[in-house]
Short mmCIF file of C-alpha atoms and ligand atoms in Angstrom, two decimals:
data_model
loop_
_atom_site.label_atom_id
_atom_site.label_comp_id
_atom_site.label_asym_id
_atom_site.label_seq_id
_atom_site.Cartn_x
_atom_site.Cartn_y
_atom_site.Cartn_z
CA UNK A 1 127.03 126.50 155.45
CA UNK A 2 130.54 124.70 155.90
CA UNK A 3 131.74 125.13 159.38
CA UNK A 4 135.30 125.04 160.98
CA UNK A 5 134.71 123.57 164.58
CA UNK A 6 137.93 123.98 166.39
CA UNK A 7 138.44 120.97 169.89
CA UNK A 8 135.58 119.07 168.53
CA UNK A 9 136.55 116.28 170.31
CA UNK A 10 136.21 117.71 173.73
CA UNK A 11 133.39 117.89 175.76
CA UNK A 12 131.37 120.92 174.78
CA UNK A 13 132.56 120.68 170.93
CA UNK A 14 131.23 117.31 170.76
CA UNK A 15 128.01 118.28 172.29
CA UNK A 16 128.20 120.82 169.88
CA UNK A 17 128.93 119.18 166.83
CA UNK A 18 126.13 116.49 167.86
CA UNK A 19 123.55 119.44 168.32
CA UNK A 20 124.33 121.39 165.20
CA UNK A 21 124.34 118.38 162.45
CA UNK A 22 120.74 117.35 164.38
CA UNK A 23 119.39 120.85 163.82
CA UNK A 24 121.18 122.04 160.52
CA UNK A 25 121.81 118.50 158.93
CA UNK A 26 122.49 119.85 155.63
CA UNK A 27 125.61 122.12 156.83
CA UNK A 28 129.19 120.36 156.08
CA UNK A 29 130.96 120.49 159.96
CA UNK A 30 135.03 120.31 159.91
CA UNK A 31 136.18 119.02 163.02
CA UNK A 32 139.95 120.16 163.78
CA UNK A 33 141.07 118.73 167.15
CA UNK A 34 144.76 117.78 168.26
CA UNK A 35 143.76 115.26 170.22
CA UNK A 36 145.31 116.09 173.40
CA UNK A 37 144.50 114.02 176.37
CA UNK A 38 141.13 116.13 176.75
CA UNK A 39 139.90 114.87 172.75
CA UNK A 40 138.31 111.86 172.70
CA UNK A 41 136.95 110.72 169.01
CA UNK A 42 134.63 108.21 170.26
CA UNK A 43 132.08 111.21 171.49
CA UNK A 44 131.88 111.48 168.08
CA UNK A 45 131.84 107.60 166.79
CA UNK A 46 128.16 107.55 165.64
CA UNK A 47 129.44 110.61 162.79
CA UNK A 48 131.56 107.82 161.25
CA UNK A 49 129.93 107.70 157.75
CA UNK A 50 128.64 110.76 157.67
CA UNK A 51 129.31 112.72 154.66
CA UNK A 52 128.75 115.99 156.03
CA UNK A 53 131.39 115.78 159.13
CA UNK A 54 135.32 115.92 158.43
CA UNK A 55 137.60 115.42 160.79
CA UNK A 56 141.22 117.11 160.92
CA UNK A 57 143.52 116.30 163.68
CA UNK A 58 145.83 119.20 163.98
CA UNK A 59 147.31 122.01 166.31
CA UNK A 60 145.55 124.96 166.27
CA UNK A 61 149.13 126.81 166.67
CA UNK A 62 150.77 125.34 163.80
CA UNK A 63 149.75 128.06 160.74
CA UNK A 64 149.51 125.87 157.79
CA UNK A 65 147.47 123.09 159.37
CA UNK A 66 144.91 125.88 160.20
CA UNK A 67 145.52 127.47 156.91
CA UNK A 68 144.61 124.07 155.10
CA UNK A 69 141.92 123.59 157.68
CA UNK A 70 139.75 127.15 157.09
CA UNK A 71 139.58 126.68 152.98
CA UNK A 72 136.48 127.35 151.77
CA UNK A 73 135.12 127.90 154.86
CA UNK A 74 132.67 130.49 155.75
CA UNK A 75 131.88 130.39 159.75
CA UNK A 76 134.77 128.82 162.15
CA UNK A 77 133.14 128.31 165.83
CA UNK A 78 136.50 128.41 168.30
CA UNK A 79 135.99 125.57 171.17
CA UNK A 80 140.18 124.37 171.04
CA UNK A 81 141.99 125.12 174.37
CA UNK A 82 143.05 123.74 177.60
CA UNK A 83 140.41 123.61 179.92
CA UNK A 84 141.25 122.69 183.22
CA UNK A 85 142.45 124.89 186.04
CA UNK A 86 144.09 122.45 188.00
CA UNK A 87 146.22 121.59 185.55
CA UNK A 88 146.78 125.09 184.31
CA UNK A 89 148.76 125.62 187.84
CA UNK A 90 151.30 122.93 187.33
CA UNK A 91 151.85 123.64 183.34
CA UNK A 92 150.61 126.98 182.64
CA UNK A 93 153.23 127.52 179.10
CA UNK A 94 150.89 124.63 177.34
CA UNK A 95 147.60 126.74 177.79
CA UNK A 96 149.63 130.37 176.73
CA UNK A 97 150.58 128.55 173.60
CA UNK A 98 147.42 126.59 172.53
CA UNK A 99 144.72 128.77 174.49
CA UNK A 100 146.38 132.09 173.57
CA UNK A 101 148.71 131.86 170.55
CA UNK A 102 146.30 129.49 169.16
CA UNK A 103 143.84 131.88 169.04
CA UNK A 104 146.01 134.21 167.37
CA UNK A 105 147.07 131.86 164.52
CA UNK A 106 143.14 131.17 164.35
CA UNK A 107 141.99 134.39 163.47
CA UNK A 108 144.99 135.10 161.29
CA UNK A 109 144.13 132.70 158.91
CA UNK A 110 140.11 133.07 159.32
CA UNK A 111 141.50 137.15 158.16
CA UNK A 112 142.84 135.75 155.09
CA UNK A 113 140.51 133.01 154.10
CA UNK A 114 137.88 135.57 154.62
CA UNK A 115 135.33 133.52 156.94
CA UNK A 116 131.63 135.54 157.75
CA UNK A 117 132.11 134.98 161.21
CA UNK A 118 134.63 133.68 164.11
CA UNK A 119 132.98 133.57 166.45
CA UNK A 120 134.61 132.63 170.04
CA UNK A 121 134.01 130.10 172.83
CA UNK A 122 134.78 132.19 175.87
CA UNK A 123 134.32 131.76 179.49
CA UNK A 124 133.32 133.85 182.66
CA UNK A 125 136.37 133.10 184.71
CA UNK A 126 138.05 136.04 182.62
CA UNK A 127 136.14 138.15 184.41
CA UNK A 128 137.73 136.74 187.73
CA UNK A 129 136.14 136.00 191.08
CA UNK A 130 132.86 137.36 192.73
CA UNK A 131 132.48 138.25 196.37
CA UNK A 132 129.21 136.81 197.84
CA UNK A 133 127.06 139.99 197.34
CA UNK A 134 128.96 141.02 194.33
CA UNK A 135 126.42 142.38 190.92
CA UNK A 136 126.54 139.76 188.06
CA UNK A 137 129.67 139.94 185.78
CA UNK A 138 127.94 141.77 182.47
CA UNK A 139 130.50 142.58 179.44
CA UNK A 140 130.95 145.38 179.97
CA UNK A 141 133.22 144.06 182.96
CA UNK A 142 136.89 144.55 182.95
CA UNK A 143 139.06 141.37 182.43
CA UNK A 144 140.47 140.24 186.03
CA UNK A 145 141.83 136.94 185.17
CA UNK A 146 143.31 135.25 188.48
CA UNK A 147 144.40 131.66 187.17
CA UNK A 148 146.92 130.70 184.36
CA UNK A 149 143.93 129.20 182.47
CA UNK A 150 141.54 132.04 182.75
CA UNK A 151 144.65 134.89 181.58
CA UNK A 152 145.40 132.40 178.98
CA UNK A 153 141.61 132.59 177.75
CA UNK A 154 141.35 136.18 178.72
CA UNK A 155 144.08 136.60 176.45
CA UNK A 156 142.56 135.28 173.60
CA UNK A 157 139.29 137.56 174.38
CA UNK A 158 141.60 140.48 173.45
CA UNK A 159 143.12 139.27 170.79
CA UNK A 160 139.28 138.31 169.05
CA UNK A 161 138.37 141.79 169.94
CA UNK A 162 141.52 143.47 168.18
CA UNK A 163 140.93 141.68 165.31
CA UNK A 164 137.39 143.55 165.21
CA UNK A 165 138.54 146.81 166.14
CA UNK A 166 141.92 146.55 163.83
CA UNK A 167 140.88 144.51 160.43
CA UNK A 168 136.43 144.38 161.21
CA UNK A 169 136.73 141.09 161.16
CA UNK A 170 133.33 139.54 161.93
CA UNK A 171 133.97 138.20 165.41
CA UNK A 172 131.11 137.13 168.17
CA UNK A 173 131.98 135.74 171.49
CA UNK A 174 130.46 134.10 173.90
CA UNK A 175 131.15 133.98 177.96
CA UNK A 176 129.98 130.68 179.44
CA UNK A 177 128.95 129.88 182.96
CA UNK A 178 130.18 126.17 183.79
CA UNK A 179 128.76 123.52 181.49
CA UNK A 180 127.87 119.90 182.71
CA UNK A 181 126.82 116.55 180.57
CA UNK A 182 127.40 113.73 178.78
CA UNK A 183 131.04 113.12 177.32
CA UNK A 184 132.46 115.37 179.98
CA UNK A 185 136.04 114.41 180.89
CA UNK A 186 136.16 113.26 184.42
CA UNK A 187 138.98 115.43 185.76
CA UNK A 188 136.32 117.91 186.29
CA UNK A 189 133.95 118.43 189.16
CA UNK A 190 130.81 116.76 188.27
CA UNK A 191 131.57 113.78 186.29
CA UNK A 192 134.52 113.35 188.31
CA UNK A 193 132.13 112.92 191.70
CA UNK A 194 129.80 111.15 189.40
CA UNK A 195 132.43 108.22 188.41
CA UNK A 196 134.24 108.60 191.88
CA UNK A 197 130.55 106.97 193.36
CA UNK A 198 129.83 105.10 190.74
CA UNK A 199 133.05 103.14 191.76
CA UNK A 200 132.67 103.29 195.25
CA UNK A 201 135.05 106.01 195.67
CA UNK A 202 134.67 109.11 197.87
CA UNK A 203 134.86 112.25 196.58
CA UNK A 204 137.15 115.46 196.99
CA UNK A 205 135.53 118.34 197.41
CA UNK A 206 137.65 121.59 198.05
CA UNK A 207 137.71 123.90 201.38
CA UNK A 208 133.81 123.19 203.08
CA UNK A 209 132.17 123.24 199.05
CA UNK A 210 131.58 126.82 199.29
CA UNK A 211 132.72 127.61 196.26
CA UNK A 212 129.63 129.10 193.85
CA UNK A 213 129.48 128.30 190.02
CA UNK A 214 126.78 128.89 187.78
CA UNK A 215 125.53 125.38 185.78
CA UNK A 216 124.37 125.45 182.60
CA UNK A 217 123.13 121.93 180.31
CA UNK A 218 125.35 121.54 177.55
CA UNK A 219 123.27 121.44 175.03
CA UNK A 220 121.50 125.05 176.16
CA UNK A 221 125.27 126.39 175.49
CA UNK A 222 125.28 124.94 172.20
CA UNK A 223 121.78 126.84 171.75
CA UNK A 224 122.99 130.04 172.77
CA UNK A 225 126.29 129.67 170.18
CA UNK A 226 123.61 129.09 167.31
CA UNK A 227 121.34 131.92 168.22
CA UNK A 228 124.34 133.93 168.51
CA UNK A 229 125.42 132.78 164.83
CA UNK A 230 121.97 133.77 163.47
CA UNK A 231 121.32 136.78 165.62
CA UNK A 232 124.20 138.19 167.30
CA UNK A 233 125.42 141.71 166.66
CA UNK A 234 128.95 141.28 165.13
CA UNK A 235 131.54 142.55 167.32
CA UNK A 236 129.40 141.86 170.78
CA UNK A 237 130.19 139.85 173.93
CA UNK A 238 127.10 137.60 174.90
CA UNK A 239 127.31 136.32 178.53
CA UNK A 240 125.60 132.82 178.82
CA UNK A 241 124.15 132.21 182.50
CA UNK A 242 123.39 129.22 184.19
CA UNK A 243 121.83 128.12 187.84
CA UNK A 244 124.12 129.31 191.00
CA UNK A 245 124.85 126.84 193.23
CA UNK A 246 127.71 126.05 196.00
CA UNK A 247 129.78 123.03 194.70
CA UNK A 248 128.29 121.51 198.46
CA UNK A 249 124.68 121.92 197.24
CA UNK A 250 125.56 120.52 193.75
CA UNK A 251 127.77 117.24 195.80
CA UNK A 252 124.96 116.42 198.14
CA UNK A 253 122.56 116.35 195.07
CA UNK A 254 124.68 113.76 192.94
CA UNK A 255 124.74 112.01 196.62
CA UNK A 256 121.31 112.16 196.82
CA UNK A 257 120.28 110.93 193.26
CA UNK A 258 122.66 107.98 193.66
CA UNK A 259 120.80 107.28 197.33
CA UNK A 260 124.62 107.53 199.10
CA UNK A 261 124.99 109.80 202.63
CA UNK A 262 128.25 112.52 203.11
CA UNK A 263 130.03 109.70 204.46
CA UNK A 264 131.05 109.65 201.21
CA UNK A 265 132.59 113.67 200.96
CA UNK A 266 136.34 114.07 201.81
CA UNK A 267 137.05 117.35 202.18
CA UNK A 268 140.34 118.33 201.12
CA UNK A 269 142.22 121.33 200.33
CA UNK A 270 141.36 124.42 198.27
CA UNK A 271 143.09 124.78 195.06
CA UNK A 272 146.02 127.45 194.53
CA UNK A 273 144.21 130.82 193.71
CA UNK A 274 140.44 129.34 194.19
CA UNK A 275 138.13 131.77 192.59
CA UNK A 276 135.20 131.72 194.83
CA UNK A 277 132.12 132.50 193.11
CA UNK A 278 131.07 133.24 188.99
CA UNK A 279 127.86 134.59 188.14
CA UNK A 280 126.80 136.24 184.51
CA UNK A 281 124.26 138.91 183.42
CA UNK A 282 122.20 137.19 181.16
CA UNK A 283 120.09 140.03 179.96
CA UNK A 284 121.68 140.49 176.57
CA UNK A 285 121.24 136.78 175.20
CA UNK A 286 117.60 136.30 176.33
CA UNK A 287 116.76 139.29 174.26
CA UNK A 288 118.22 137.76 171.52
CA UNK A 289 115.61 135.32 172.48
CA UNK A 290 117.78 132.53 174.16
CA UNK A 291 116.25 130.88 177.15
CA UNK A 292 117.67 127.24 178.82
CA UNK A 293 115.62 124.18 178.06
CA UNK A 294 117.16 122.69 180.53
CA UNK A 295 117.21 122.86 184.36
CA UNK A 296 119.86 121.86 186.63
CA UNK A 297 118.24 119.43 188.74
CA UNK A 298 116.40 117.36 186.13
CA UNK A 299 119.46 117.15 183.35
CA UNK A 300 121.83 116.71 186.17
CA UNK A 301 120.34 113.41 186.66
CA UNK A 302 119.91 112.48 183.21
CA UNK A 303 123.33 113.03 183.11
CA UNK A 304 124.63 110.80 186.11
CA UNK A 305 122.01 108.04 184.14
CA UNK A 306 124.16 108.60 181.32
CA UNK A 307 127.39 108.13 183.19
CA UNK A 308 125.97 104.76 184.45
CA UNK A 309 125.13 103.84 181.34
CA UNK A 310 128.46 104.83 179.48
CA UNK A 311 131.08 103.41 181.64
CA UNK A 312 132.95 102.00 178.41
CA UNK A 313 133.28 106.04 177.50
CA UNK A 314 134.72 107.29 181.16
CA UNK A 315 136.58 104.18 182.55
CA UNK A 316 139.43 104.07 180.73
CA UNK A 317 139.75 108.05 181.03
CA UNK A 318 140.40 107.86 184.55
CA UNK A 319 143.84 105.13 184.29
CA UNK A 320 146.81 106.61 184.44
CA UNK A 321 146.06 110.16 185.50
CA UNK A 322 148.51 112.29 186.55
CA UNK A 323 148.20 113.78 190.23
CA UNK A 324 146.87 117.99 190.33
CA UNK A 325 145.84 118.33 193.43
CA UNK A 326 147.08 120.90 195.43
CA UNK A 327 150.35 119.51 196.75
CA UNK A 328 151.32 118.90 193.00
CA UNK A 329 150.26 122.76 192.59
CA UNK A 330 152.80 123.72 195.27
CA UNK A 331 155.52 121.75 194.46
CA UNK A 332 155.44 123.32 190.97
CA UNK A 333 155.44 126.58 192.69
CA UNK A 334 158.39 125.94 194.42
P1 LIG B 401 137.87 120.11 176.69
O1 LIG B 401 139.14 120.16 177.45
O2 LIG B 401 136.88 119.04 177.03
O3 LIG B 401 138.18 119.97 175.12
C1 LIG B 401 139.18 120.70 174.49
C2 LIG B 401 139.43 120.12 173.11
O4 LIG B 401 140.42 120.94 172.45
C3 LIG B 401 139.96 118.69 173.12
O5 LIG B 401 139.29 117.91 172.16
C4 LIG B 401 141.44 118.85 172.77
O6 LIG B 401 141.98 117.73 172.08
C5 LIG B 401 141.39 120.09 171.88
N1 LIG B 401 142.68 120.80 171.85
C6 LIG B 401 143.47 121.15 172.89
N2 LIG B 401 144.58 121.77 172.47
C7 LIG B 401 144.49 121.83 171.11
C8 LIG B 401 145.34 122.36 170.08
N3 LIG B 401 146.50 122.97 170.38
N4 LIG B 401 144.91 122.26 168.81
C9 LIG B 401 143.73 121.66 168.50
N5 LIG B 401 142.92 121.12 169.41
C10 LIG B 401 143.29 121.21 170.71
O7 LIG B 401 137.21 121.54 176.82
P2 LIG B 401 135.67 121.95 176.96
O8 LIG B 401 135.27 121.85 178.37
O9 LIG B 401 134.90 121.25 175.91
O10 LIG B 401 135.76 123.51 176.60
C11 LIG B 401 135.66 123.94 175.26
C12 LIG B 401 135.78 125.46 175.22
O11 LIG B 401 134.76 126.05 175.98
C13 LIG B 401 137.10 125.98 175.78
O12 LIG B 401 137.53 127.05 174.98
C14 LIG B 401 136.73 126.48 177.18
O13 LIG B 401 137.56 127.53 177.57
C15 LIG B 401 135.31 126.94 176.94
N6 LIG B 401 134.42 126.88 178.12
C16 LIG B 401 134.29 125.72 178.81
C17 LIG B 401 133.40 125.65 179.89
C18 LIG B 401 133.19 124.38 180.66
O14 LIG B 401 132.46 124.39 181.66
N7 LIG B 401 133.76 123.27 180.28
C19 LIG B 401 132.67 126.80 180.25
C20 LIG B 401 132.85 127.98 179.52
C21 LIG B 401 133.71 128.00 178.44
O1 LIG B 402 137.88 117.49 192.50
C1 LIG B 402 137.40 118.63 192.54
N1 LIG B 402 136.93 119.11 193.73
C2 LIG B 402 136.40 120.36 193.86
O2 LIG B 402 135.97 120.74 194.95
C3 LIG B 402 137.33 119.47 191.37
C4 LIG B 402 137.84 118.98 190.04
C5 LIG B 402 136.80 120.74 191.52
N2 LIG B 402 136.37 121.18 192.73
C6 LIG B 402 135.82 122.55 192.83
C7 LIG B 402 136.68 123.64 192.23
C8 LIG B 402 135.66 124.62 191.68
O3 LIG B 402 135.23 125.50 192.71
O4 LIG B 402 134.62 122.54 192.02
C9 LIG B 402 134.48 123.76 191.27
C10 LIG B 402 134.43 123.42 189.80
O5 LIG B 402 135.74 122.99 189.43
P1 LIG B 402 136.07 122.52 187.91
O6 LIG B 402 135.12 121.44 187.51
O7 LIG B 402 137.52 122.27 187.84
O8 LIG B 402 135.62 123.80 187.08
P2 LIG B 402 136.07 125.34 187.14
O9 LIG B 402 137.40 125.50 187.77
O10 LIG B 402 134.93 126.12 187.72
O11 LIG B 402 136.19 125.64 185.56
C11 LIG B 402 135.22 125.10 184.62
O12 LIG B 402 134.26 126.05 184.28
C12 LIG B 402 134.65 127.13 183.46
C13 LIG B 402 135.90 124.57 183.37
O13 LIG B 402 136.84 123.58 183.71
C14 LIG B 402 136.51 125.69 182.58
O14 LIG B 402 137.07 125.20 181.37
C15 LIG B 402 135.43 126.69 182.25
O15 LIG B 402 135.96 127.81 181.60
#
């Protein structure tokens, strides 16, 4: 099989692309990644070599890249977008036009290069926010994006399901819970608490860390995206569910693996818009036969080991960054 792996140089692509070349090592994987300040090409420094991984760096929005990129091609697996919330409040036309458009200029050219499948990386924050009691999100649930990043994705949901209703093209998506492991940038919760204490910093945890997000191994995501590739009705939605926990609970457990009291929380405040809680039906994938091999306490400290191990990978990341907390959110807004 020749794949087309779009933002292979992000976190979950590079899990990805790491996974599937372990499990299907005789499959040629194209890796097509801008390199925004989210790709990093030394998650992927061990494929150097390797004669059956390409790597493309491109813009998913610009047609003829793409167009050069999906030849001879038969399955394209979608990671490429902006990812982060925070920064989707302060520059939400950059995720439209990659997350969005993107998506669009994607599936245009996977029409006329006639791939077997697109299938699409998706995520449950389309759905919108859960009250505490609040049933599962399932797909059957209507779209209720509330941040720039999630209508931006939510977007792109519609446009991968026109593209099945209009032209049948063979589209499957998937609808993640949050994902958490190695090569994670540290902008986001976990690794960015992780690296905070791991440099004796403290560690800025929104409202009181009642927030609820389901956590899911990376690796069991990149699971459920091959199942979903063997299996997986074409045209379907497949949720992908992880473990619920408040981001408090999931704090005082990186506190408590690196042997550090709450001295070391700061609580700040919530982000503009905070969705409160995410959780996923994930009835429709374990009949498919998908189940995690992972669970959250044990691979969440395999993966603070790794950060401790990997400093050379996350240091640098952190120089430089621009501030998005949430009195950069409301200037913007002003
Ligand atoms: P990431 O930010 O770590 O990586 C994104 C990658 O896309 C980077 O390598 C970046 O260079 C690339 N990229 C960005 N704009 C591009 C463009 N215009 N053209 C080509 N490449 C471009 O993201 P991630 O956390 O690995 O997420 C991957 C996908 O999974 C996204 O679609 C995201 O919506 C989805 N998802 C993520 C999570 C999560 O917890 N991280 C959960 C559910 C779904
Ligand atoms: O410094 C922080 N302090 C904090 O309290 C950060 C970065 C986050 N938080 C809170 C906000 C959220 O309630 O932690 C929770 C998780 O935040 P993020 O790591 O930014 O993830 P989230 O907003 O839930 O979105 C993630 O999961 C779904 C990914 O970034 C998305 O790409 C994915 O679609």
């Amino acid at each position: 099989m020749k794949l087309l792996v779009t933002g292979g140089a992000g976190f979950i692509g590079s899990n990805f692309i790491h996974y599937w070349l372990k499990n299907h090592p005789e499959d040629l994987v194209v890796n097509l990644d801008a390199l925004t300040y989210a790709g990093h090409p030394e998650s992927l420094k061990d494929l150097e070599g390797n004669s059956n991984y390409q790597f493309i760096k491109g813009d998913i929005a610009d047609g003829e890249v793409v167009k050069q990129a999906m030849a001879g091609i038969d399955t394209v697996v979608h990671f490429a977008a902006e990812s982060h919330v925070d920064r989707s409040i302060i520059d939400p036309l950059v995720f439209v036009r990659t997350n969005t458009l993107g998506t669009a200029v994607l599936l245009n050219a996977a029409m006329d290069a006639k791939v077997k499948r697109f299938h699409h990386v998706s995520t449950d924050e389309v759905y919108g926010s859960l009250g505490p009691t609040d049933p599962p999100f399932t797909s059957e649930t209507p779209l209720k994006p509330r941040t720039p990043y999630a209508a931006s994705k939510a977007g792109a949901d519609h446009l991968v399901k026109a593209f099945f209703e209009t032209y049948r093209l063979p589209i499957t998506v998937t609808n993640c819970a949050n994902n958490y492991g190695p090569y994670h940038d540290p902008e986001k919760l976990i690794p960015r608490f992780i690296t905070n204490l791991l440099e004796g910093k403290k560690v800025p945890l929104m409202g009181k860390g009642e927030n609820i997000r389901e956590w899911l191994f990376v690796l069991d995501h990149a699971k459920a995206i091959d199942l979903v590739l063997q299996k997986g009705k074409i045209g379907e939605t497949y949720l992908v569910q992880g473990e619920e926990r408040t981001n408090l609970e999931v704090t005082r457990k990186i506190l408590e693996v690196l042997g550090l009291d709450e001295s070391y929380i700061e609580y700040v405040e919530h982000r503009l818009g905070h969705d409160f809680r995410y959780a996923n039906d994930g009835t429709a994938l374990r009949d498919l036969g998908w189940k995690p091999d992972h669970t959250f306490d044990q691979s969440l400290e395999e993966t603070i080991k790794w950060y401790k191990e990997n400093d050379w990978w996350w240091k640098p990341l952190k120089e430089g960054r621009p501030n998005i907390d949430r009195s950069a959110q409301i200037k913007y807004g002003k």
